[in-house]
mmCIF file of C-alpha atoms and ligand atoms in Angstrom:
data_model
loop_
_atom_site.group_PDB
_atom_site.id
_atom_site.type_symbol
_atom_site.label_atom_id
_atom_site.label_comp_id
_atom_site.label_asym_id
_atom_site.label_seq_id
_atom_site.Cartn_x
_atom_site.Cartn_y
_atom_site.Cartn_z
ATOM 1 C CA MET L 1 97.899 99.595 141.219
ATOM 2 C CA LYS L 2 94.465 98.861 142.542
ATOM 3 C CA TYR L 3 95.416 95.530 144.154
ATOM 4 C CA ASP L 4 97.990 94.749 146.795
ATOM 5 C CA PHE L 5 100.998 92.735 145.665
ATOM 6 C CA THR L 6 103.421 94.190 148.167
ATOM 7 C CA SER L 7 102.142 93.170 151.621
ATOM 8 C CA ILE L 8 103.794 90.121 153.080
ATOM 9 C CA ILE L 9 101.034 87.723 154.062
ATOM 10 C CA ASP L 10 101.656 85.342 156.923
ATOM 11 C CA ARG L 11 100.664 81.889 155.708
ATOM 12 C CA GLN L 12 101.835 80.026 158.825
ATOM 13 C CA GLY L 13 99.001 77.911 160.192
ATOM 14 C CA LYS L 14 96.908 78.626 157.110
ATOM 15 C CA ASP L 15 97.179 75.274 155.354
ATOM 16 C CA SER L 16 100.065 75.961 153.040
ATOM 17 C CA ILE L 17 102.813 73.544 152.093
ATOM 18 C CA ALA L 18 104.767 76.497 150.691
ATOM 19 C CA VAL L 19 105.639 77.490 154.271
ATOM 20 C CA ASP L 20 104.915 74.287 156.220
ATOM 21 C CA VAL L 21 107.179 71.980 154.229
ATOM 22 C CA ILE L 22 110.887 72.063 153.497
ATOM 23 C CA PRO L 23 111.105 70.123 150.264
ATOM 24 C CA PHE L 24 114.549 68.620 150.732
ATOM 25 C CA ASP L 25 115.861 65.874 153.023
ATOM 26 C CA ASN L 26 117.833 67.057 156.034
ATOM 27 C CA ALA L 27 117.632 70.690 155.002
ATOM 28 C CA GLN L 28 116.943 73.196 157.733
ATOM 29 C CA VAL L 29 116.572 76.928 158.062
ATOM 30 C CA ALA L 30 119.200 78.293 160.442
ATOM 31 C CA ASP L 31 118.219 80.402 163.431
ATOM 32 C CA GLY L 32 117.844 84.050 162.609
ATOM 33 C CA PHE L 33 116.527 83.565 159.069
ATOM 34 C CA THR L 34 112.872 83.869 158.096
ATOM 35 C CA LYS L 35 111.470 81.473 155.504
ATOM 36 C CA ILE L 36 111.009 82.813 151.986
ATOM 37 C CA PRO L 37 108.782 80.296 150.164
ATOM 38 C CA MET L 38 110.129 79.916 146.610
ATOM 39 C CA TRP L 39 109.337 76.358 145.626
ATOM 40 C CA VAL L 40 105.838 74.914 145.025
ATOM 41 C CA ALA L 41 103.918 76.674 142.236
ATOM 42 C CA ASP L 42 101.582 78.833 144.236
ATOM 43 C CA MET L 43 101.735 82.538 144.990
ATOM 44 C CA ASN L 44 102.277 84.656 148.061
ATOM 45 C CA TYR L 45 99.695 87.301 147.212
ATOM 46 C CA ALA L 46 96.150 87.823 148.393
ATOM 47 C CA THR L 47 93.867 86.785 145.552
ATOM 48 C CA VAL L 48 91.275 89.060 143.986
ATOM 49 C CA PRO L 49 88.559 89.844 146.593
ATOM 50 C CA THR L 50 85.673 88.943 144.253
ATOM 51 C CA ILE L 51 86.653 85.294 144.756
ATOM 52 C CA GLN L 52 86.266 85.457 148.513
ATOM 53 C CA ASP L 53 83.050 87.455 148.093
ATOM 54 C CA ALA L 54 81.566 84.804 145.802
ATOM 55 C CA ILE L 55 82.507 81.950 148.137
ATOM 56 C CA ILE L 56 81.218 83.757 151.230
ATOM 57 C CA GLU L 57 77.971 84.697 149.521
ATOM 58 C CA ARG L 58 77.298 81.070 148.589
ATOM 59 C CA ALA L 59 78.413 79.808 151.995
ATOM 60 C CA LYS L 60 75.741 81.958 153.646
ATOM 61 C CA HIS L 61 73.118 79.617 152.209
ATOM 62 C CA PRO L 62 72.895 76.621 154.512
ATOM 63 C CA ALA L 63 72.349 73.802 151.988
ATOM 64 C CA PHE L 64 75.192 72.164 150.114
ATOM 65 C CA GLY L 65 73.517 69.285 148.351
ATOM 66 C CA TYR L 66 74.210 67.592 145.022
ATOM 67 C CA PHE L 67 74.293 70.064 142.172
ATOM 68 C CA ASP L 68 74.962 70.632 138.485
ATOM 69 C CA PRO L 69 77.297 73.405 137.381
ATOM 70 C CA ARG L 70 75.230 76.506 136.712
ATOM 71 C CA GLU L 71 75.089 78.191 133.290
ATOM 72 C CA GLU L 72 77.111 81.059 134.669
ATOM 73 C CA TYR L 73 80.059 78.701 135.205
ATOM 74 C CA TYR L 74 80.225 77.881 131.500
ATOM 75 C CA GLY L 75 79.407 81.457 130.494
ATOM 76 C CA LYS L 76 82.300 82.853 132.507
ATOM 77 C CA ILE L 77 84.742 80.361 130.983
ATOM 78 C CA ILE L 78 83.540 81.137 127.442
ATOM 79 C CA GLU L 79 83.916 84.859 128.113
ATOM 80 C CA TRP L 80 87.369 84.439 129.688
ATOM 81 C CA GLN L 81 88.638 82.327 126.794
ATOM 82 C CA ASN L 82 87.278 84.850 124.326
ATOM 83 C CA LYS L 83 88.730 87.936 125.990
ATOM 84 C CA ARG L 84 92.066 86.491 127.106
ATOM 85 C CA ASN L 85 92.831 84.043 124.311
ATOM 86 C CA GLY L 86 90.665 85.281 121.422
ATOM 87 C CA VAL L 87 88.748 81.985 121.314
ATOM 88 C CA GLU L 88 85.604 82.221 119.161
ATOM 89 C CA GLY L 89 82.744 79.759 119.006
ATOM 90 C CA LEU L 90 83.467 77.917 122.258
ATOM 91 C CA THR L 91 80.304 76.276 123.557
ATOM 92 C CA LYS L 92 79.325 74.658 126.820
ATOM 93 C CA GLU L 93 79.500 71.164 125.266
ATOM 94 C CA ALA L 94 83.261 71.409 124.737
ATOM 95 C CA ILE L 95 83.951 72.427 128.354
ATOM 96 C CA GLY L 96 84.304 69.813 131.059
ATOM 97 C CA TYR L 97 85.202 70.000 134.707
ATOM 98 C CA GLU L 98 88.421 68.410 135.932
ATOM 99 C CA ASN L 99 89.580 68.138 139.540
ATOM 100 C CA GLY L 100 93.029 68.917 138.279
ATOM 101 C CA VAL L 101 94.927 69.366 135.074
ATOM 102 C CA LEU L 102 96.909 66.288 136.032
ATOM 103 C CA GLY L 103 93.695 64.313 136.426
ATOM 104 C CA CYS L 104 92.864 65.180 132.836
ATOM 105 C CA VAL L 105 96.357 64.218 131.664
ATOM 106 C CA SER L 106 95.869 60.879 133.398
ATOM 107 C CA SER L 107 92.357 60.300 132.008
ATOM 108 C CA ALA L 108 93.501 61.190 128.502
ATOM 109 C CA ALA L 109 96.554 58.938 128.753
ATOM 110 C CA GLN L 110 94.344 56.077 129.909
ATOM 111 C CA ALA L 111 91.879 56.720 127.104
ATOM 112 C CA PHE L 112 94.476 56.918 124.322
ATOM 113 C CA SER L 113 97.396 54.725 125.355
ATOM 114 C CA ALA L 114 97.837 51.362 127.011
ATOM 115 C CA PRO L 115 99.880 50.419 130.092
ATOM 116 C CA GLY L 116 103.484 49.872 129.077
ATOM 117 C CA GLU L 117 103.040 51.962 125.948
ATOM 118 C CA ALA L 118 105.309 54.941 125.314
ATOM 119 C CA VAL L 119 104.180 58.590 125.413
ATOM 120 C CA LEU L 120 106.144 61.672 124.362
ATOM 121 C CA LEU L 121 106.997 64.652 126.580
ATOM 122 C CA HIS L 122 109.563 67.398 126.435
ATOM 123 C CA SER L 123 112.451 67.651 128.852
ATOM 124 C CA PRO L 124 112.859 69.546 131.166
ATOM 125 C CA THR L 125 109.574 68.072 132.353
ATOM 126 C CA TYR L 126 107.142 69.281 134.983
ATOM 127 C CA ILE L 127 107.408 66.615 137.676
ATOM 128 C CA GLY L 128 103.623 66.280 137.984
ATOM 129 C CA PHE L 129 103.505 64.823 134.457
ATOM 130 C CA THR L 130 106.167 62.291 135.339
ATOM 131 C CA HIS L 131 104.303 61.141 138.444
ATOM 132 C CA ALA L 132 100.896 61.069 136.766
ATOM 133 C CA LEU L 133 102.095 59.044 133.776
ATOM 134 C CA GLU L 134 104.471 56.697 135.561
ATOM 135 C CA SER L 135 101.883 55.850 138.184
ATOM 136 C CA ILE L 136 99.606 54.472 135.460
ATOM 137 C CA GLY L 137 102.432 52.511 133.885
ATOM 138 C CA ARG L 138 103.181 54.647 130.829
ATOM 139 C CA LYS L 139 106.705 54.689 129.471
ATOM 140 C CA ILE L 140 107.873 58.272 129.156
ATOM 141 C CA ILE L 141 110.043 59.122 126.167
ATOM 142 C CA LEU L 142 111.643 62.553 126.409
ATOM 143 C CA SER L 143 112.519 64.925 123.628
ATOM 144 C CA ASP L 144 115.036 67.439 124.936
ATOM 145 C CA LEU L 145 114.410 71.131 124.648
ATOM 146 C CA VAL L 146 117.678 72.778 123.645
ATOM 147 C CA ARG L 147 118.929 76.294 124.299
ATOM 148 C CA ASP L 148 119.856 78.077 121.051
ATOM 149 C CA GLU L 149 122.726 80.560 120.530
ATOM 150 C CA GLU L 150 120.691 83.261 122.284
ATOM 151 C CA GLY L 151 119.973 80.939 125.191
ATOM 152 C CA VAL L 152 116.294 80.502 124.261
ATOM 153 C CA TRP L 153 114.764 77.062 124.908
ATOM 154 C CA ARG L 154 113.637 75.488 121.610
ATOM 155 C CA MET L 155 111.882 72.305 120.575
ATOM 156 C CA ASP L 156 113.825 69.867 118.408
ATOM 157 C CA TYR L 157 111.189 68.834 115.839
ATOM 158 C CA GLU L 158 113.382 66.236 114.166
ATOM 159 C CA ASP L 159 114.075 64.572 117.477
ATOM 160 C CA MET L 160 110.351 64.597 118.321
ATOM 161 C CA ASP L 161 109.507 63.061 114.967
ATOM 162 C CA ARG L 162 112.177 60.388 115.252
ATOM 163 C CA LYS L 163 111.182 59.403 118.775
ATOM 164 C CA LEU L 164 107.489 59.251 117.911
ATOM 165 C CA LYS L 165 108.273 56.911 115.031
ATOM 166 C CA GLU L 166 110.877 54.778 116.764
ATOM 167 C CA ASN L 167 108.677 54.195 119.787
ATOM 168 C CA HIS L 168 105.333 53.914 117.951
ATOM 169 C CA ILE L 169 103.943 56.742 120.045
ATOM 170 C CA HIS L 170 100.431 58.121 119.511
ATOM 171 C CA PHE L 171 99.985 60.192 122.660
ATOM 172 C CA ALA L 172 101.892 63.339 123.626
ATOM 173 C CA VAL L 173 101.774 65.972 126.345
ATOM 174 C CA PHE L 174 102.581 69.522 125.298
ATOM 175 C CA CYS L 175 103.092 72.179 127.978
ATOM 176 C CA SER L 176 102.278 75.708 126.835
ATOM 177 C CA PRO L 177 103.549 78.012 128.320
ATOM 178 C CA HIS L 178 106.277 75.690 129.448
ATOM 179 C CA ASN L 179 106.994 74.921 133.096
ATOM 180 C CA PRO L 180 109.827 75.062 134.159
ATOM 181 C CA CYS L 181 111.478 76.727 131.108
ATOM 182 C CA GLY L 182 109.082 79.676 130.942
ATOM 183 C CA ARG L 183 108.719 79.623 127.153
ATOM 184 C CA VAL L 184 105.567 81.158 125.684
ATOM 185 C CA TRP L 185 105.633 79.280 122.389
ATOM 186 C CA SER L 186 105.132 81.314 119.220
ATOM 187 C CA ARG L 187 102.457 80.445 116.678
ATOM 188 C CA GLU L 188 105.103 79.152 114.318
ATOM 189 C CA GLU L 189 106.621 76.885 116.969
ATOM 190 C CA ILE L 190 103.230 75.443 117.911
ATOM 191 C CA GLU L 191 102.420 74.937 114.216
ATOM 192 C CA LYS L 192 105.607 72.969 113.734
ATOM 193 C CA ALA L 193 105.019 70.853 116.825
ATOM 194 C CA MET L 194 101.421 70.130 115.843
ATOM 195 C CA ASP L 195 102.577 69.206 112.380
ATOM 196 C CA VAL L 196 104.934 66.623 113.860
ATOM 197 C CA TYR L 197 102.162 65.252 116.076
ATOM 198 C CA ALA L 198 99.730 65.139 113.128
ATOM 199 C CA ARG L 199 102.191 63.284 110.886
ATOM 200 C CA ASN L 200 102.540 60.674 113.614
ATOM 201 C CA ASN L 201 98.835 60.351 114.427
ATOM 202 C CA CYS L 202 99.162 61.621 117.972
ATOM 203 C CA VAL L 203 96.444 62.665 120.334
ATOM 204 C CA VAL L 204 97.821 65.701 122.150
ATOM 205 C CA VAL L 205 97.109 66.963 125.634
ATOM 206 C CA SER L 206 97.932 70.644 125.662
ATOM 207 C CA ASP L 207 98.434 71.769 129.250
ATOM 208 C CA GLU L 208 97.732 75.503 129.198
ATOM 209 C CA ILE L 209 97.416 76.008 132.944
ATOM 210 C CA TRP L 210 99.988 78.827 132.749
ATOM 211 C CA SER L 211 98.316 80.579 129.810
ATOM 212 C CA ASP L 212 97.121 83.592 131.809
ATOM 213 C CA LEU L 213 100.555 84.255 133.263
ATOM 214 C CA THR L 214 102.453 85.562 130.274
ATOM 215 C CA LEU L 215 104.974 88.293 130.996
ATOM 216 C CA ALA L 216 105.053 91.718 129.307
ATOM 217 C CA GLY L 217 105.502 91.477 125.551
ATOM 218 C CA HIS L 218 104.392 87.857 125.250
ATOM 219 C CA LYS L 219 101.052 86.474 124.135
ATOM 220 C CA HIS L 220 99.649 83.014 124.657
ATOM 221 C CA ILE L 221 98.510 81.166 121.545
ATOM 222 C CA PRO L 222 96.018 78.350 122.269
ATOM 223 C CA THR L 223 97.150 75.120 120.611
ATOM 224 C CA GLN L 224 93.632 74.491 119.337
ATOM 225 C CA SER L 225 93.656 77.813 117.465
ATOM 226 C CA ILE L 226 96.523 76.734 115.199
ATOM 227 C CA SER L 227 94.483 74.814 112.611
ATOM 228 C CA ALA L 228 91.376 72.697 112.155
ATOM 229 C CA ASP L 229 93.541 69.632 112.616
ATOM 230 C CA ALA L 230 95.037 70.943 115.874
ATOM 231 C CA LYS L 231 91.550 71.746 117.144
ATOM 232 C CA ASN L 232 90.468 68.220 116.413
ATOM 233 C CA ARG L 233 93.382 66.284 117.902
ATOM 234 C CA THR L 234 93.948 68.332 121.051
ATOM 235 C CA ILE L 235 92.656 68.001 124.581
ATOM 236 C CA ALA L 236 93.342 71.424 126.102
ATOM 237 C CA VAL L 237 93.407 71.976 129.852
ATOM 238 C CA TYR L 238 93.086 75.239 131.775
ATOM 239 C CA ALA L 239 92.456 76.346 135.345
ATOM 240 C CA PRO L 240 91.832 79.438 137.424
ATOM 241 C CA SER L 241 93.912 77.744 140.126
ATOM 242 C CA LYS L 242 97.351 78.750 138.858
ATOM 243 C CA THR L 243 96.196 82.199 137.756
ATOM 244 C CA PHE L 244 94.383 83.171 140.950
ATOM 245 C CA ASN L 245 96.161 81.006 143.523
ATOM 246 C CA LEU L 246 93.257 78.631 144.115
ATOM 247 C CA ALA L 247 95.048 75.269 144.096
ATOM 248 C CA GLY L 248 93.693 74.489 147.554
ATOM 249 C CA LEU L 249 90.133 74.880 146.304
ATOM 250 C CA ILE L 250 90.575 72.386 143.429
ATOM 251 C CA GLY L 251 89.065 72.984 140.018
ATOM 252 C CA SER L 252 90.348 72.912 136.461
ATOM 253 C CA TYR L 253 88.600 72.352 133.132
ATOM 254 C CA HIS L 254 89.194 70.872 129.728
ATOM 255 C CA ILE L 255 88.194 72.119 126.305
ATOM 256 C CA ILE L 256 87.729 69.288 123.820
ATOM 257 C CA TYR L 257 86.038 70.022 120.505
ATOM 258 C CA ASN L 258 86.296 66.574 118.964
ATOM 259 C CA PRO L 259 83.332 64.509 120.287
ATOM 260 C CA TYR L 260 85.245 61.247 119.953
ATOM 261 C CA LEU L 261 88.142 62.476 122.112
ATOM 262 C CA ARG L 262 85.722 64.147 124.495
ATOM 263 C CA ASP L 263 83.561 61.091 125.103
ATOM 264 C CA ARG L 264 86.538 58.869 125.711
ATOM 265 C CA VAL L 265 88.247 61.283 128.140
ATOM 266 C CA ARG L 266 85.018 61.868 130.032
ATOM 267 C CA LYS L 267 84.219 58.175 130.273
ATOM 268 C CA GLN L 268 87.687 57.502 131.640
ATOM 269 C CA ALA L 269 87.300 60.273 134.234
ATOM 270 C CA GLU L 270 83.882 58.972 135.289
ATOM 271 C CA LEU L 271 85.163 55.499 136.063
ATOM 272 C CA SER L 272 86.619 56.495 139.419
ATOM 273 C CA HIS L 273 83.540 58.499 140.502
ATOM 274 C CA TYR L 274 85.987 61.036 141.900
ATOM 275 C CA ASN L 275 86.012 63.749 139.242
ATOM 276 C CA SER L 276 83.298 65.897 140.827
ATOM 277 C CA MET L 277 83.020 69.610 141.308
ATOM 278 C CA ASN L 278 82.850 71.306 144.708
ATOM 279 C CA VAL L 279 80.180 73.994 144.864
ATOM 280 C CA LEU L 280 82.493 76.532 146.532
ATOM 281 C CA SER L 281 85.142 75.967 143.897
ATOM 282 C CA MET L 282 82.548 76.641 141.179
ATOM 283 C CA HIS L 283 81.715 79.943 142.843
ATOM 284 C CA ALA L 284 85.425 80.691 143.155
ATOM 285 C CA LEU L 285 85.792 80.415 139.374
ATOM 286 C CA ILE L 286 82.771 82.649 138.829
ATOM 287 C CA GLY L 287 84.242 85.152 141.292
ATOM 288 C CA ALA L 288 87.602 85.036 139.536
ATOM 289 C CA TYR L 289 86.322 85.567 136.008
ATOM 290 C CA GLN L 290 84.727 88.954 136.879
ATOM 291 C CA PRO L 291 85.939 92.308 135.535
ATOM 292 C CA GLU L 292 87.968 92.716 138.744
ATOM 293 C CA GLY L 293 89.709 89.418 137.992
ATOM 294 C CA TYR L 294 90.781 90.630 134.565
ATOM 295 C CA GLN L 295 92.327 93.713 136.123
ATOM 296 C CA TRP L 296 93.910 91.739 138.955
ATOM 297 C CA VAL L 297 95.627 89.387 136.492
ATOM 298 C CA ASP L 298 96.913 92.279 134.397
ATOM 299 C CA GLU L 299 98.419 93.850 137.503
ATOM 300 C CA LEU L 300 99.819 90.493 138.592
ATOM 301 C CA ARG L 301 101.518 90.048 135.206
ATOM 302 C CA GLN L 302 103.163 93.427 135.638
ATOM 303 C CA VAL L 303 104.392 92.489 139.116
ATOM 304 C CA LEU L 304 105.732 89.148 137.879
ATOM 305 C CA THR L 305 107.423 90.814 134.919
ATOM 306 C CA GLU L 306 109.243 93.179 137.290
ATOM 307 C CA ASN L 307 110.267 90.334 139.608
ATOM 308 C CA VAL L 308 111.547 88.225 136.724
ATOM 309 C CA GLU L 309 113.440 91.139 135.201
ATOM 310 C CA TYR L 310 115.012 92.014 138.538
ATOM 311 C CA ALA L 311 116.008 88.458 139.508
ATOM 312 C CA TYR L 312 117.253 87.609 136.017
ATOM 313 C CA GLN L 313 119.555 90.645 135.901
ATOM 314 C CA TYR L 314 120.662 90.140 139.485
ATOM 315 C CA ILE L 315 121.635 86.521 138.895
ATOM 316 C CA LEU L 316 123.482 87.303 135.667
ATOM 317 C CA THR L 317 125.501 90.041 137.299
ATOM 318 C CA HIS L 318 126.103 88.499 140.739
ATOM 319 C CA PHE L 319 126.026 84.695 140.604
ATOM 320 C CA SER L 320 129.019 83.726 138.540
ATOM 321 C CA GLY L 321 128.680 80.159 137.246
ATOM 322 C CA VAL L 322 124.872 80.160 137.234
ATOM 323 C CA ALA L 323 123.148 80.147 133.832
ATOM 324 C CA LEU L 324 119.487 80.748 133.072
ATOM 325 C CA ALA L 325 117.103 81.656 130.292
ATOM 326 C CA LYS L 326 114.808 84.626 130.750
ATOM 327 C CA PRO L 327 111.242 83.372 131.171
ATOM 328 C CA GLU L 328 108.494 84.758 128.922
ATOM 329 C CA GLY L 329 105.716 83.331 131.054
ATOM 330 C CA THR L 330 105.109 81.595 134.416
ATOM 331 C CA TYR L 331 106.844 82.902 137.544
ATOM 332 C CA MET L 332 109.564 80.280 137.620
ATOM 333 C CA LEU L 333 113.280 80.589 137.049
ATOM 334 C CA TYR L 334 115.131 77.435 136.117
ATOM 335 C CA LEU L 335 118.747 77.838 137.174
ATOM 336 C CA ASP L 336 121.613 75.806 135.769
ATOM 337 C CA CYS L 337 124.244 75.651 138.519
ATOM 338 C CA GLU L 338 126.669 73.231 136.858
ATOM 339 C CA LYS L 339 129.563 75.640 136.411
ATOM 340 C CA PHE L 340 129.211 77.018 139.913
ATOM 341 C CA CYS L 341 129.142 73.529 141.459
ATOM 342 C CA ARG L 342 132.159 72.392 139.459
ATOM 343 C CA GLU L 343 134.206 75.518 140.154
ATOM 344 C CA HIS L 344 133.502 75.308 143.873
ATOM 345 C CA GLN L 345 133.509 71.529 144.150
ATOM 346 C CA LEU L 346 130.099 71.643 145.649
ATOM 347 C CA SER L 347 127.470 68.952 145.192
ATOM 348 C CA MET L 348 123.937 69.903 144.233
ATOM 349 C CA ASP L 349 122.687 68.574 147.569
ATOM 350 C CA GLU L 350 125.093 70.908 149.363
ATOM 351 C CA LEU L 351 124.073 73.868 147.224
ATOM 352 C CA ILE L 352 120.356 73.269 147.746
ATOM 353 C CA ARG L 353 120.843 72.942 151.503
ATOM 354 C CA ALA L 354 122.959 76.104 151.582
ATOM 355 C CA GLY L 355 120.076 78.133 150.127
ATOM 356 C CA ILE L 356 117.516 76.619 152.463
ATOM 357 C CA ARG L 357 119.826 77.221 155.433
ATOM 358 C CA VAL L 358 119.428 80.974 154.874
ATOM 359 C CA GLY L 359 115.668 80.706 154.420
ATOM 360 C CA VAL L 360 115.469 80.591 150.637
ATOM 361 C CA ILE L 361 113.141 77.620 150.260
ATOM 362 C CA TRP L 362 113.905 76.788 146.652
ATOM 363 C CA GLN L 363 113.283 73.547 144.798
ATOM 364 C CA ASP L 364 115.573 70.823 143.568
ATOM 365 C CA GLY L 365 115.255 71.058 139.770
ATOM 366 C CA ARG L 366 116.882 67.692 139.045
ATOM 367 C CA PRO L 367 113.606 65.725 139.035
ATOM 368 C CA PHE L 368 112.633 67.949 136.073
ATOM 369 C CA HIS L 369 115.507 66.248 134.231
ATOM 370 C CA ARG L 370 118.480 68.569 134.364
ATOM 371 C CA PRO L 371 121.308 67.385 136.650
ATOM 372 C CA TYR L 372 122.318 70.809 137.996
ATOM 373 C CA ALA L 373 118.986 72.601 138.088
ATOM 374 C CA ILE L 374 117.176 74.548 140.770
ATOM 375 C CA ARG L 375 113.665 75.918 140.280
ATOM 376 C CA LEU L 376 112.887 79.246 141.871
ATOM 377 C CA ASN L 377 109.384 80.697 142.316
ATOM 378 C CA LEU L 378 109.201 84.501 142.046
ATOM 379 C CA ALA L 379 105.523 84.999 142.896
ATOM 380 C CA LEU L 380 106.297 86.965 146.036
ATOM 381 C CA PRO L 381 106.171 90.595 147.093
ATOM 382 C CA HIS L 382 109.110 92.269 145.383
ATOM 383 C CA SER L 383 110.795 93.036 148.705
ATOM 384 C CA LEU L 384 111.072 89.307 149.416
ATOM 385 C CA VAL L 385 112.576 88.611 145.996
ATOM 386 C CA VAL L 386 115.195 91.277 146.745
ATOM 387 C CA GLU L 387 115.799 89.783 150.184
ATOM 388 C CA ALA L 388 116.214 86.286 148.719
ATOM 389 C CA MET L 389 118.684 87.468 146.070
ATOM 390 C CA GLU L 390 120.728 89.328 148.667
ATOM 391 C CA ARG L 391 120.851 86.340 150.998
ATOM 392 C CA LEU L 392 121.872 84.026 148.147
ATOM 393 C CA ASN L 393 124.548 86.510 147.136
ATOM 394 C CA GLU L 394 125.926 86.950 150.622
ATOM 395 C CA TYR L 395 125.792 83.377 151.900
ATOM 396 C CA VAL L 396 125.565 80.981 148.949
ATOM 397 C CA PHE L 397 127.043 82.359 145.742
ATOM 398 C CA HIS L 398 129.624 84.591 147.463
ATOM 399 C CA LYS L 399 132.614 82.315 146.801
HETATM 400 C C1 LIG E 401 102.409 72.586 133.927
HETATM 401 C C2 LIG E 401 101.524 72.259 135.093
HETATM 402 N N1 LIG E 401 100.469 71.457 134.910
HETATM 403 C C3 LIG E 401 99.657 71.117 135.937
HETATM 404 C C4 LIG E 401 99.884 71.601 137.216
HETATM 405 C C5 LIG E 401 98.990 71.161 138.326
HETATM 406 O O1 LIG E 401 97.673 71.370 137.994
HETATM 407 P P1 LIG E 401 96.480 70.782 138.848
HETATM 408 O O2 LIG E 401 96.697 71.191 140.261
HETATM 409 O O3 LIG E 401 95.263 71.401 138.230
HETATM 410 O O4 LIG E 401 96.528 69.288 138.642
HETATM 411 C C6 LIG E 401 100.958 72.454 137.451
HETATM 412 C C7 LIG E 401 101.240 72.957 138.788
HETATM 413 O O5 LIG E 401 102.271 73.485 139.061
HETATM 414 C C8 LIG E 401 101.803 72.787 136.352
HETATM 415 O O6 LIG E 401 102.861 73.571 136.521
#
C-alpha cells in the first residue's frame, strides 16, 4: 500500500469529538484502558496528503475575500462522478454547494413539504435525518427494513407504497448506501423503490454520502442513473467529507438535473444566507479529487473490507447472542444485542457502559430505531479493531 492506514494517530487536543466526547450519560473509561473511538462517523486515518497540500498552498496567499467557486471545483466533481459512478453528461449547472448533506435534506424538505406534513424514511434511520426533519416540524413515517432469510436488510416495497398512500406523502429520503445497515442497494432494488416513489408522486432526496465507501465486490449505483424519471425526481447529495475524513472542513454538494427542483432547493437554501462555501474547503475538495485521491480511496476500501470481514467473523464466532448483517458499504456495524441482553438479564444501558468502561467508545444504536442496537465504527487501524474485539470478548461478552 502506498498510503498509511496502520499508524495510530493521536487526535487528543486536535479538535475531535471522536476522542473528546463520551457519547453516553454517566459512562466512563476505567483506569488502565486507552480510548478506542468507534462511534461518530469519521475515520482514524491520516487523509490523502494532496488535500493538505492544496489547503496549505492556498493558505500561503494572504487574502481570503469573497469568492466564487472556481471552474476547477466543478470540473473535479464532474470527473469524480464520471470515473467513480459512471455518470455521463453532468454539467456545472446541476451541481450546487451545500454546507452539509443534512442542510440539503432540510432545504429540500422545506421546499417540497409543509410543516406538520408527513415524509417517508426507512428504519433503521440515520439519526441526523431524524433531527433535521423533526426540527423543522415534519412528521416522520418509517418503513421498516427487514432482514431476509439470509440476514440481508431489504426494503418492503408494499409497506412503502401503503404508507405513502395512507399518509398522503410526497417527499421521501432514500439513503444509498444505507447507514447504519451497510446495504449497497442493487440496481433492481433502487428501480423498485423509485417505482414506488414515482407512483406516489414523491420528490426524493437520495443521500449518497457513503457512495465512495463500498466494500470489495460491491458497486454503488446512483439513484439518478436508474431511469429518466428517477433523474428528474431526485435530489442527490454527495460529499468528499465522509470519503476523505473532512467533516471538520465542511462541504458537500448536490446534483439536481430537474431545473424546477433545483431552483426551489436553492432558493430555500439561500433564505438563511448561511449556505456559503469556505475557500479552504473548496481547495480541500480539489486536493481530494486528484489521482492520488482515487488511489487513496481504493486502498481505504481494501482496509475497510478487511476490518469488516475480521470484525464480522469475530463477532459471529465469539459473541454469542449478538446478531448482525455483513455490511456491503460504509464502515459501520449495526449490532443486535437483544438475545445477549435477555440471556444475561442486562439492560442496554448497562451493556453500552460496559463497553465504554474498557475503552470501546461505541454508540447507542437505539436512536436509529432498533431497541437493542449498538453502532460500531471500524474506520481504525486494524490493530485497534483487533484490540477492541479482544477487550469486548474478555470483559463484556465473556459471560
Ligand atoms: C447517511 C448520512 N448522511 C449525512 C451525514 C452527515 O453529512 P453532513 O455532515 O454533510 O451533513 C452522515 C454522517 O454520518 C450520514 O451518515
